[in-house]
PDB file of C-alpha atoms in Angstrom:
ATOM      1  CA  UNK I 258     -77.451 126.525  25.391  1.00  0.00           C
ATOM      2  CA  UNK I 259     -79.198 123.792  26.791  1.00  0.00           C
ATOM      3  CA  UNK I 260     -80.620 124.224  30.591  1.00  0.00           C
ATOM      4  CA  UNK I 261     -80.619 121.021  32.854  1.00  0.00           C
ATOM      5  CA  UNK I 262     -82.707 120.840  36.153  1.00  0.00           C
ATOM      6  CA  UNK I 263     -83.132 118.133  38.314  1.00  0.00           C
ATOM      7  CA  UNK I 264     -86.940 117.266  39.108  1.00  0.00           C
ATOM      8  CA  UNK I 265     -86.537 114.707  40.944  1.00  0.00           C
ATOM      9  CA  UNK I 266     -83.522 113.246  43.497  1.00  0.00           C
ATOM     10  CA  UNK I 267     -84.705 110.062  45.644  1.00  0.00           C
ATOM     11  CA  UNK I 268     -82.269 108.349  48.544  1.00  0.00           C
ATOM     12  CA  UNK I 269     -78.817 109.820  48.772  1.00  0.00           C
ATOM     13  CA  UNK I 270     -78.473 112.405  46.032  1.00  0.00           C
ATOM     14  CA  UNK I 271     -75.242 115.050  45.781  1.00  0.00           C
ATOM     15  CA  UNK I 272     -77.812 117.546  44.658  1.00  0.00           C
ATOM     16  CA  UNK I 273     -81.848 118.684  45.723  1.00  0.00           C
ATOM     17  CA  UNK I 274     -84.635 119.288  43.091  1.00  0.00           C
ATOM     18  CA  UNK I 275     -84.580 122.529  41.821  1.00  0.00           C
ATOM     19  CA  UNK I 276     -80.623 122.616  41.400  1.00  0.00           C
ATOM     20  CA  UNK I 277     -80.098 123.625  37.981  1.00  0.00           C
ATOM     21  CA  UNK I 278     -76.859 124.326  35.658  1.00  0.00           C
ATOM     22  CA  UNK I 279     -76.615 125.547  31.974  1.00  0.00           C
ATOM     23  CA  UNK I 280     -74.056 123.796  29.087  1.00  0.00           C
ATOM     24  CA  UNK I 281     -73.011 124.861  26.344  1.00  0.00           C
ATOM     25  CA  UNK I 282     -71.213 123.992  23.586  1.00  0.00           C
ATOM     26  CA  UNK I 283     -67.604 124.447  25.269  1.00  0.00           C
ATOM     27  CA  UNK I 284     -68.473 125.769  28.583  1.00  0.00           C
ATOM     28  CA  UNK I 285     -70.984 124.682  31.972  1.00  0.00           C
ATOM     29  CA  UNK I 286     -72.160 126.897  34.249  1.00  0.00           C
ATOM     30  CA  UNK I 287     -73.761 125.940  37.727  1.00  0.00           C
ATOM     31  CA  UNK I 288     -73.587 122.069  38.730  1.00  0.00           C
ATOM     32  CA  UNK I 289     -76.091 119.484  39.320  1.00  0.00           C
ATOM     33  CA  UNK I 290     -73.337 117.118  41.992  1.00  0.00           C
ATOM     34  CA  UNK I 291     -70.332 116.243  39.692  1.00  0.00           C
ATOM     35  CA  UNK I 292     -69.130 113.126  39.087  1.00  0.00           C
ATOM     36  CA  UNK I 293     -70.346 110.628  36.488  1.00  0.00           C
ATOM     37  CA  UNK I 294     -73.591 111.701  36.810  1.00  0.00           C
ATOM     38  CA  UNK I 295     -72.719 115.352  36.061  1.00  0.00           C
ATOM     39  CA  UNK I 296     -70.384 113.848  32.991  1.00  0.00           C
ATOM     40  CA  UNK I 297     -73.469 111.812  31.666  1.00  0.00           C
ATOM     41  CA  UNK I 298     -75.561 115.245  31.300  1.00  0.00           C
ATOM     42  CA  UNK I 299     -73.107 117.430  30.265  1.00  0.00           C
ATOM     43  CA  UNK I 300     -72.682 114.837  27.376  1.00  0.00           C
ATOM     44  CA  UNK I 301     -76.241 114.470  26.762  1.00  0.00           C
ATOM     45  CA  UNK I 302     -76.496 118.079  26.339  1.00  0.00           C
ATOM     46  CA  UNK I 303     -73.895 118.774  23.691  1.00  0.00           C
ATOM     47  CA  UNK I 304     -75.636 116.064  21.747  1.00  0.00           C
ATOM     48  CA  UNK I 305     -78.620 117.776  22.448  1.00  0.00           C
ATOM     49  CA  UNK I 306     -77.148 121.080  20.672  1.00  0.00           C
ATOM     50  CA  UNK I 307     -75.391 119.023  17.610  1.00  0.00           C
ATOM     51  CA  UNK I 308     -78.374 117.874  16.663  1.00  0.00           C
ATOM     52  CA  UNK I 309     -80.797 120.692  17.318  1.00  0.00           C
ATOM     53  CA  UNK I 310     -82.918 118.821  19.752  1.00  0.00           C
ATOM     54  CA  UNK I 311     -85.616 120.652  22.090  1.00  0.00           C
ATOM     55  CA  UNK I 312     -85.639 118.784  25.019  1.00  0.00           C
ATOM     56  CA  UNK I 313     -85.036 115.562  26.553  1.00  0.00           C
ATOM     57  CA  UNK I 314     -85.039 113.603  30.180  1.00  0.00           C
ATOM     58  CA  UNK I 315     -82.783 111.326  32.035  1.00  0.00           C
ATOM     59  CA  UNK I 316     -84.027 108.895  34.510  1.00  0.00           C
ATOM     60  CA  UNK I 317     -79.859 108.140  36.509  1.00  0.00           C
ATOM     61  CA  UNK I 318     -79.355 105.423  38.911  1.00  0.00           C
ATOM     62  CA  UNK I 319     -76.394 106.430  41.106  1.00  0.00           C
ATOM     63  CA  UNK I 320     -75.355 102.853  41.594  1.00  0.00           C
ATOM     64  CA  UNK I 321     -71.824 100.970  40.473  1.00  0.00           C
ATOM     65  CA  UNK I 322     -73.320 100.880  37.105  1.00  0.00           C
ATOM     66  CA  UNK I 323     -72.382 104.471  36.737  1.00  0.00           C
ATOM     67  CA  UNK I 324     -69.459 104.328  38.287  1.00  0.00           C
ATOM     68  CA  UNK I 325     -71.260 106.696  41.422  1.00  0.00           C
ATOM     69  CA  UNK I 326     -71.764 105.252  44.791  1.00  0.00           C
ATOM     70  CA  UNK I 327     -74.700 107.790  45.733  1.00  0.00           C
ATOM     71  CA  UNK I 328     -77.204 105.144  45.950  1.00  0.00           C
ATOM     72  CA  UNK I 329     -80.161 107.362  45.304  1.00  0.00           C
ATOM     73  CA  UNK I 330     -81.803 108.023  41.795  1.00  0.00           C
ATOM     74  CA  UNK I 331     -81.908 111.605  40.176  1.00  0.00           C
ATOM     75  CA  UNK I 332     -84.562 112.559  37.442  1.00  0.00           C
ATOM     76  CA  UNK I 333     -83.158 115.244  35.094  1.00  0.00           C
ATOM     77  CA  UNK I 334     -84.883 117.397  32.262  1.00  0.00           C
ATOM     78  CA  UNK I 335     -82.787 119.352  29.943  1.00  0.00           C
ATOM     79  CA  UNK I 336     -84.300 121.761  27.389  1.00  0.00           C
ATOM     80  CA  UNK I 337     -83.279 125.042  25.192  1.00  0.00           C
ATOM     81  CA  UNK I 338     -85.213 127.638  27.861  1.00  0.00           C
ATOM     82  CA  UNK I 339     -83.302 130.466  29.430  1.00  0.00           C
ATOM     83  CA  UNK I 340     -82.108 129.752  33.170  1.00  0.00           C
ATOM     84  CA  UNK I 341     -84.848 129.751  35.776  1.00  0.00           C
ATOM     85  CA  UNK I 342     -84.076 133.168  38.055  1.00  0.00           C
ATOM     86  CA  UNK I 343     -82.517 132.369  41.000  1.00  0.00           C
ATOM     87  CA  UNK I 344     -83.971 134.244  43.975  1.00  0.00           C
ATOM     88  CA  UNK I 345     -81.212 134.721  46.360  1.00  0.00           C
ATOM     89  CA  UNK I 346     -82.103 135.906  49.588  1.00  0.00           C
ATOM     90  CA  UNK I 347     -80.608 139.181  50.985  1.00  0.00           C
ATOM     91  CA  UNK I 348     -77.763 139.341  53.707  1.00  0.00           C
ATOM     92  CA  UNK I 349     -77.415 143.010  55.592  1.00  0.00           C
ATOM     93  CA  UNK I 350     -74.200 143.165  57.441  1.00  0.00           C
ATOM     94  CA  UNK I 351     -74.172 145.952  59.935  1.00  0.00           C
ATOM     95  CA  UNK I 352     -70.778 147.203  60.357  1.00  0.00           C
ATOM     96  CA  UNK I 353     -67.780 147.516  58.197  1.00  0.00           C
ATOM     97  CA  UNK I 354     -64.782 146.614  60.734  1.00  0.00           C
ATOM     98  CA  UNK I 355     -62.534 143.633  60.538  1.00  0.00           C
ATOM     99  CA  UNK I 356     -64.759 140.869  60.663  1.00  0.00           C
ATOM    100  CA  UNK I 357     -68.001 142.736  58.730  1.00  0.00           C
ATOM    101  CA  UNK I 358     -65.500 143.097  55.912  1.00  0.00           C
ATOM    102  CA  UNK I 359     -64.637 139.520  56.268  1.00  0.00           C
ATOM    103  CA  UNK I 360     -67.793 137.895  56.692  1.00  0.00           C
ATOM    104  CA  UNK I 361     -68.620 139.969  53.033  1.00  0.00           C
ATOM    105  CA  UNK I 362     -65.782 138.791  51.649  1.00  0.00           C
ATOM    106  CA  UNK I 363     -66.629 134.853  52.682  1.00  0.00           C
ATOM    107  CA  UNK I 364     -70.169 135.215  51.463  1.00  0.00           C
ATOM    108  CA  UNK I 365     -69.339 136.907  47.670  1.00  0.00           C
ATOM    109  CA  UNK I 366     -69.382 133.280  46.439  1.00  0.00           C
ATOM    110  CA  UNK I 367     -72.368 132.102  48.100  1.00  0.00           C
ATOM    111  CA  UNK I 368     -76.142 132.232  46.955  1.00  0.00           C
ATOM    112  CA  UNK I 369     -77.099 135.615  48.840  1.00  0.00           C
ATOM    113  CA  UNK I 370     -77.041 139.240  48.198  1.00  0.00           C
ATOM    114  CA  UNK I 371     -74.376 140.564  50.721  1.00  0.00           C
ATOM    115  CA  UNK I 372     -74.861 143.705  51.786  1.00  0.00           C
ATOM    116  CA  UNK I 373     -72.393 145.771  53.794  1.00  0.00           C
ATOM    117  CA  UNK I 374     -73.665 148.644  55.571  1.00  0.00           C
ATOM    118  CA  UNK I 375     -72.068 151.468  58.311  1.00  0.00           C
ATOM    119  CA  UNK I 376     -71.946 155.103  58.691  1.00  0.00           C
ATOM    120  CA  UNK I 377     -68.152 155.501  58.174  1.00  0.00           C
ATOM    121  CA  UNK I 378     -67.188 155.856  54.264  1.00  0.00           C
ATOM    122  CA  UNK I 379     -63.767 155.339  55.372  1.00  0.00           C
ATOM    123  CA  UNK I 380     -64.051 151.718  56.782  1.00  0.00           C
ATOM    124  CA  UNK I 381     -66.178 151.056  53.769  1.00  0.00           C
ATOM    125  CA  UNK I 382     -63.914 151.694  51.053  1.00  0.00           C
ATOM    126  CA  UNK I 383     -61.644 149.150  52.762  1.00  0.00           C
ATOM    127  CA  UNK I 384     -64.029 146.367  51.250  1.00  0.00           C
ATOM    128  CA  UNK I 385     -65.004 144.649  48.597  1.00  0.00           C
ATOM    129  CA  UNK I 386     -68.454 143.919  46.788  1.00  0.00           C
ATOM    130  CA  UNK I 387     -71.215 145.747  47.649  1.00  0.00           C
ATOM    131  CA  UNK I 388     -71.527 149.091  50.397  1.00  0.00           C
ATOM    132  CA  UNK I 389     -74.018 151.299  51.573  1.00  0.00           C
ATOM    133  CA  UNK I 390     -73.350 154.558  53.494  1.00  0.00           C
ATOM    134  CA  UNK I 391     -76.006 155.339  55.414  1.00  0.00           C
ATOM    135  CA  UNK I 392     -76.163 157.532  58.723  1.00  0.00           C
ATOM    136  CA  UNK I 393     -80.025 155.567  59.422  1.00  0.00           C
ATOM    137  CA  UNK I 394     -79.091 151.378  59.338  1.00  0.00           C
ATOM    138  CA  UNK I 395     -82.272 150.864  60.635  1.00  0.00           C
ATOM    139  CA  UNK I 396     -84.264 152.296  58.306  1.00  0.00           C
ATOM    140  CA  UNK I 397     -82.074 149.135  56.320  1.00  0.00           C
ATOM    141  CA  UNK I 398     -83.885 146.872  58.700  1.00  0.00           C
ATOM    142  CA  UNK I 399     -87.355 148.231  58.303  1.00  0.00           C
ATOM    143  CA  UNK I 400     -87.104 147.973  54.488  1.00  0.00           C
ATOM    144  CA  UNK I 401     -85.742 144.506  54.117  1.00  0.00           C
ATOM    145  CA  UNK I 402     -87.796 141.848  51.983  1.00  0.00           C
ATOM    146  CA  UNK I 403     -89.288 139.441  54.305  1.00  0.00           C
ATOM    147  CA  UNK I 404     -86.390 136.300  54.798  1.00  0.00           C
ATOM    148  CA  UNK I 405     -83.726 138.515  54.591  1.00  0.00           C
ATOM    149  CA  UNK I 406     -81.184 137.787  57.398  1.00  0.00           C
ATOM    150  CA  UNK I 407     -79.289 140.638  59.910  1.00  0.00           C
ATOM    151  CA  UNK I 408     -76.022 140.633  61.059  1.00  0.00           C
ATOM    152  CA  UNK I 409     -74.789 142.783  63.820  1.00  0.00           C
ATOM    153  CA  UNK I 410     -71.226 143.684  64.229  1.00  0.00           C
ATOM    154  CA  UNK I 411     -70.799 147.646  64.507  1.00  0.00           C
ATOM    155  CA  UNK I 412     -68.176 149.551  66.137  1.00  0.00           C
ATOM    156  CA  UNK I 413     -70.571 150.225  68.818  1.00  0.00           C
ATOM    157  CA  UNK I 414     -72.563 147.926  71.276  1.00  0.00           C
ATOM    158  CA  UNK I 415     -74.971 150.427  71.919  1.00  0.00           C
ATOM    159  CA  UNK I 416     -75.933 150.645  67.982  1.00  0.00           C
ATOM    160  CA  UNK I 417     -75.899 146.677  67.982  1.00  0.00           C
ATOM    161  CA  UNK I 418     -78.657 146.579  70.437  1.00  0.00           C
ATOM    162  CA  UNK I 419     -80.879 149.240  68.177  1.00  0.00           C
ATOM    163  CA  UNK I 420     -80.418 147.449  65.926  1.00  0.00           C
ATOM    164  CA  UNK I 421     -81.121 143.848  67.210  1.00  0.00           C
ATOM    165  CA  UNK I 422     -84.629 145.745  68.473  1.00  0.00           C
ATOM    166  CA  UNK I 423     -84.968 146.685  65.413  1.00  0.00           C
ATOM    167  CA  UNK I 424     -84.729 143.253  63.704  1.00  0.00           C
ATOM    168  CA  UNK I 425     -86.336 141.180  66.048  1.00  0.00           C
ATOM    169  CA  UNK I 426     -89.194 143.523  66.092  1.00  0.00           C
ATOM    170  CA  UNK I 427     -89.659 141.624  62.682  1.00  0.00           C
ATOM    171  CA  UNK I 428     -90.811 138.185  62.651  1.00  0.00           C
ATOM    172  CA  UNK I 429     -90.366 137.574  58.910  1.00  0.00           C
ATOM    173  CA  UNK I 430     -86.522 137.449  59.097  1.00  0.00           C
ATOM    174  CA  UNK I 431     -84.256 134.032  58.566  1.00  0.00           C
ATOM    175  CA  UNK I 432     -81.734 135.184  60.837  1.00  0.00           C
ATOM    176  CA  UNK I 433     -80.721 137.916  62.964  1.00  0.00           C
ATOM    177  CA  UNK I 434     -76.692 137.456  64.433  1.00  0.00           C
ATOM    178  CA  UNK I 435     -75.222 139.703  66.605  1.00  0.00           C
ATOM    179  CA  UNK I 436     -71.449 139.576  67.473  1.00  0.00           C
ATOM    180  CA  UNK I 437     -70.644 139.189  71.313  1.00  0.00           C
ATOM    181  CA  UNK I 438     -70.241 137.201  74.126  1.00  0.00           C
ATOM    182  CA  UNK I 439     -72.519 135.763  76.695  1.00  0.00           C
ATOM    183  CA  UNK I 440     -72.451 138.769  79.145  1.00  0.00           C
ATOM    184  CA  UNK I 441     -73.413 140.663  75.814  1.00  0.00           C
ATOM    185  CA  UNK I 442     -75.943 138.678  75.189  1.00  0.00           C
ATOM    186  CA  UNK I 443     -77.379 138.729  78.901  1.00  0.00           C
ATOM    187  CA  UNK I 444     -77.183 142.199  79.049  1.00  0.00           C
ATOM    188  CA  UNK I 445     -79.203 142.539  75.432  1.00  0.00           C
ATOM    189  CA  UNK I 446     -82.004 139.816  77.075  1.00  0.00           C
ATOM    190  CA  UNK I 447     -82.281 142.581  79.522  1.00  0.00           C
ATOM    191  CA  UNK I 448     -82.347 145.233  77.183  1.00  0.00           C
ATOM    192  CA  UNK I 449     -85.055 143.952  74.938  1.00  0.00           C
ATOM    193  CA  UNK I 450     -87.185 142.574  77.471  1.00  0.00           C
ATOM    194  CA  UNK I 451     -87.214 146.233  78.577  1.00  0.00           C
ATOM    195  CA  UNK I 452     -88.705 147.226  75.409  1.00  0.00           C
ATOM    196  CA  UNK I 453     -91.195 143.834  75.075  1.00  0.00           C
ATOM    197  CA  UNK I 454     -88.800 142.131  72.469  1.00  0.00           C
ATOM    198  CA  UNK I 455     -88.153 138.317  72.875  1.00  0.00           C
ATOM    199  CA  UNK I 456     -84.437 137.945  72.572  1.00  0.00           C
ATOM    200  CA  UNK I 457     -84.925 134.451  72.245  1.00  0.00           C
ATOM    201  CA  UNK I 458     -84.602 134.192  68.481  1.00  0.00           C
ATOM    202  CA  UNK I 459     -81.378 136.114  68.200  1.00  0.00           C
ATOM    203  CA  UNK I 460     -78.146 134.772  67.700  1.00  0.00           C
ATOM    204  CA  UNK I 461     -75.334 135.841  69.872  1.00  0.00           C
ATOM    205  CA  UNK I 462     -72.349 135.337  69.988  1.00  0.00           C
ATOM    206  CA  UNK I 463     -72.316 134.524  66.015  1.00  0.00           C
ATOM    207  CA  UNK I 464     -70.043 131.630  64.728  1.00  0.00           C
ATOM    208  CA  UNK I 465     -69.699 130.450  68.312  1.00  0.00           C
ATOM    209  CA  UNK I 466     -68.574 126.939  69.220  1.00  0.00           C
ATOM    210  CA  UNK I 467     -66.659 125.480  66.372  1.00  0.00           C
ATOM    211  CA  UNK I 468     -63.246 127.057  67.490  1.00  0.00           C
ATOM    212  CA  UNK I 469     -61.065 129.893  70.097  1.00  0.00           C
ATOM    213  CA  UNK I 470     -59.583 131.174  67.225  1.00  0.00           C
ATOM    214  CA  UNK I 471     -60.638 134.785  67.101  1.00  0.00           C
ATOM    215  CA  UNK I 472     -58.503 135.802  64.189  1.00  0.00           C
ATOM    216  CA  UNK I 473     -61.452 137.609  62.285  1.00  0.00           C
ATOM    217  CA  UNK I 474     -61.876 135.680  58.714  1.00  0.00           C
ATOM    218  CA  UNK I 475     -61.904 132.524  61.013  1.00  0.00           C
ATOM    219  CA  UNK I 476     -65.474 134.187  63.159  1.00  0.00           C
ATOM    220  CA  UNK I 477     -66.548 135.112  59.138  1.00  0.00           C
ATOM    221  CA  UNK I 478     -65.706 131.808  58.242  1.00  0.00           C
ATOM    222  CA  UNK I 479     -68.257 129.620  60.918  1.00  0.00           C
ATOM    223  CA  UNK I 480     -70.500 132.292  60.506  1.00  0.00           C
ATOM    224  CA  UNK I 481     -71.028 132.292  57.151  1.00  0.00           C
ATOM    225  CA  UNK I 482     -71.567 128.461  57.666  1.00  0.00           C
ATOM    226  CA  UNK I 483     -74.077 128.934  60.313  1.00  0.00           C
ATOM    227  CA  UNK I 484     -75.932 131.495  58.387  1.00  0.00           C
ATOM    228  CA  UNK I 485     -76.005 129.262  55.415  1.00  0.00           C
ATOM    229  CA  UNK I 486     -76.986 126.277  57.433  1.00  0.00           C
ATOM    230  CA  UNK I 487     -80.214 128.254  58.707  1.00  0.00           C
ATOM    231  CA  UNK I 488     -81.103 129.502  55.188  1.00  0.00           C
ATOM    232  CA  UNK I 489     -80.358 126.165  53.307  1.00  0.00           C
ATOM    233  CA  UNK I 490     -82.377 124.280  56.276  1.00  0.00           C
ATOM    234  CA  UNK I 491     -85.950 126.571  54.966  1.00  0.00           C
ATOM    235  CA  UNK I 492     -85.117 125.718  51.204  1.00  0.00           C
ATOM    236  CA  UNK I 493     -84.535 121.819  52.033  1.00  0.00           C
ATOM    237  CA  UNK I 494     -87.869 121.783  53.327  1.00  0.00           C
ATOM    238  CA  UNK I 495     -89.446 122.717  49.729  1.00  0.00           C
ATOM    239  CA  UNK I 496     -87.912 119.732  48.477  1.00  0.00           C
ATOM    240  CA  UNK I 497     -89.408 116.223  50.461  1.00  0.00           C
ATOM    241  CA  UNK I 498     -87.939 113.829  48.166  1.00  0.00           C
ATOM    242  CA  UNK I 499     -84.493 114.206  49.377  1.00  0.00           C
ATOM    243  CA  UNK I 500     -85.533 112.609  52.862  1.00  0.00           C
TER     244      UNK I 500
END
């Protein structure tokens, strides 16, 4: 199999340095943007493996030439090395109702480890991908990696303001959502201020202000977005040359 990565992306570009995908010779896994450019690679590659060459690079105007209107320029290195790891950060969803199950659900095909957690085995075995029964979610909080992100949405407002403590007691995290309203969240600014937590860098109510609709795969829906906009906006940053 032949690994490409991108190295390099300058002016408009449909995908960052770093973004990798592996070819083989019948099958592609990952993508580097589509299109022509993606075409152009693929092709490279299988020449790459009829031939039994190590590695190569491609230096890819996106211009008419191509046949892409991208206008930026992508640098690509391809080579027979195993997949570079990809670190994924961690998602821990408090609370297994209707839209904790969703929100899973919408993020199983996403770059993160979900993580469903609650105290009730039978809401839990309603979902899918991966659960944890555990009578102590906060000990959940205390042991997260550093730029892990929380999301609050247990059967309980009480629990959901532990638990917001809890997280925003940390000051390592990406995000920390809890579900609510504004009078929620005014009463948790009370709450934690109580306790000597800034409430500032919570986010409450989650997946607020794209739509009414409070059908619950629609809230899982924007805030799945959101939560990916916040994590993607820290990994753009390790990446200049796409400005």
């Amino acid at each position: 199999m032949i690994r490409v990565r991108v190295i390099s992306a300058r002016g408009s570009t449909p995908r960052e340095a770093g973004a990798e995908m592996i070819v083989t010779p019948d099958d592609t896994q990952g993508t580097i943007g589509g299109g022509q450019l993606e075409y152009m690679v693929i092709d490279r590659a299988r020449q790459m493996l009829a031939r039994g060459e190590a590695e190569a690079r491609m230096d890819i105007p996106l211009g008419p030439e191509i046949g892409q209107c991208c206008g930026g320029r992508v640098v690509v290195s391809l080579d027979r090395h195993a997949p570079t790891p990809q670190d994924h950060p961690d998602v821990l969803i408090f609370g297994a109702g209707h839209v904790g199950r969703a929100l899973a659900h919408a993020l199983q095909p996403l770059p993160v480890n979900a993580l469903l957690i609650d105290s009730r085995s039978e809401e839990l075995a309603r979902a899918t991908g991966p659960t944890l029964l555990t009578p102590l979610p906060e000990a959940q909080i205390r042991a997260a990696a550093p730029g892990s992100s929380v999301v609050i949405l247990t059967h309980d407002h009480a629990l959901d303001f532990l638990l917001a403590v809890e997280a925003l007691a940390r000051t390592d995290l990406t995000y920390v959502g809890m579900i609510g309203s504004a009078t929620k969240r005014a009463q948790f600014a009370r709450f934690a201020g109580a306790r000597g937590i800034d409430p500032a860098p919570l986010t409450c109510p989650i997946g607020a202000g794209f739509s009414r609709d409070k059908r619950p795969e629609i809230i899982a829906a924007f805030t799945a977005a959101e939560l990916m906009a916040r994590l993607t906006a820290s990994s753009l940053k390790k990446y200049p040359c796409n400005s």
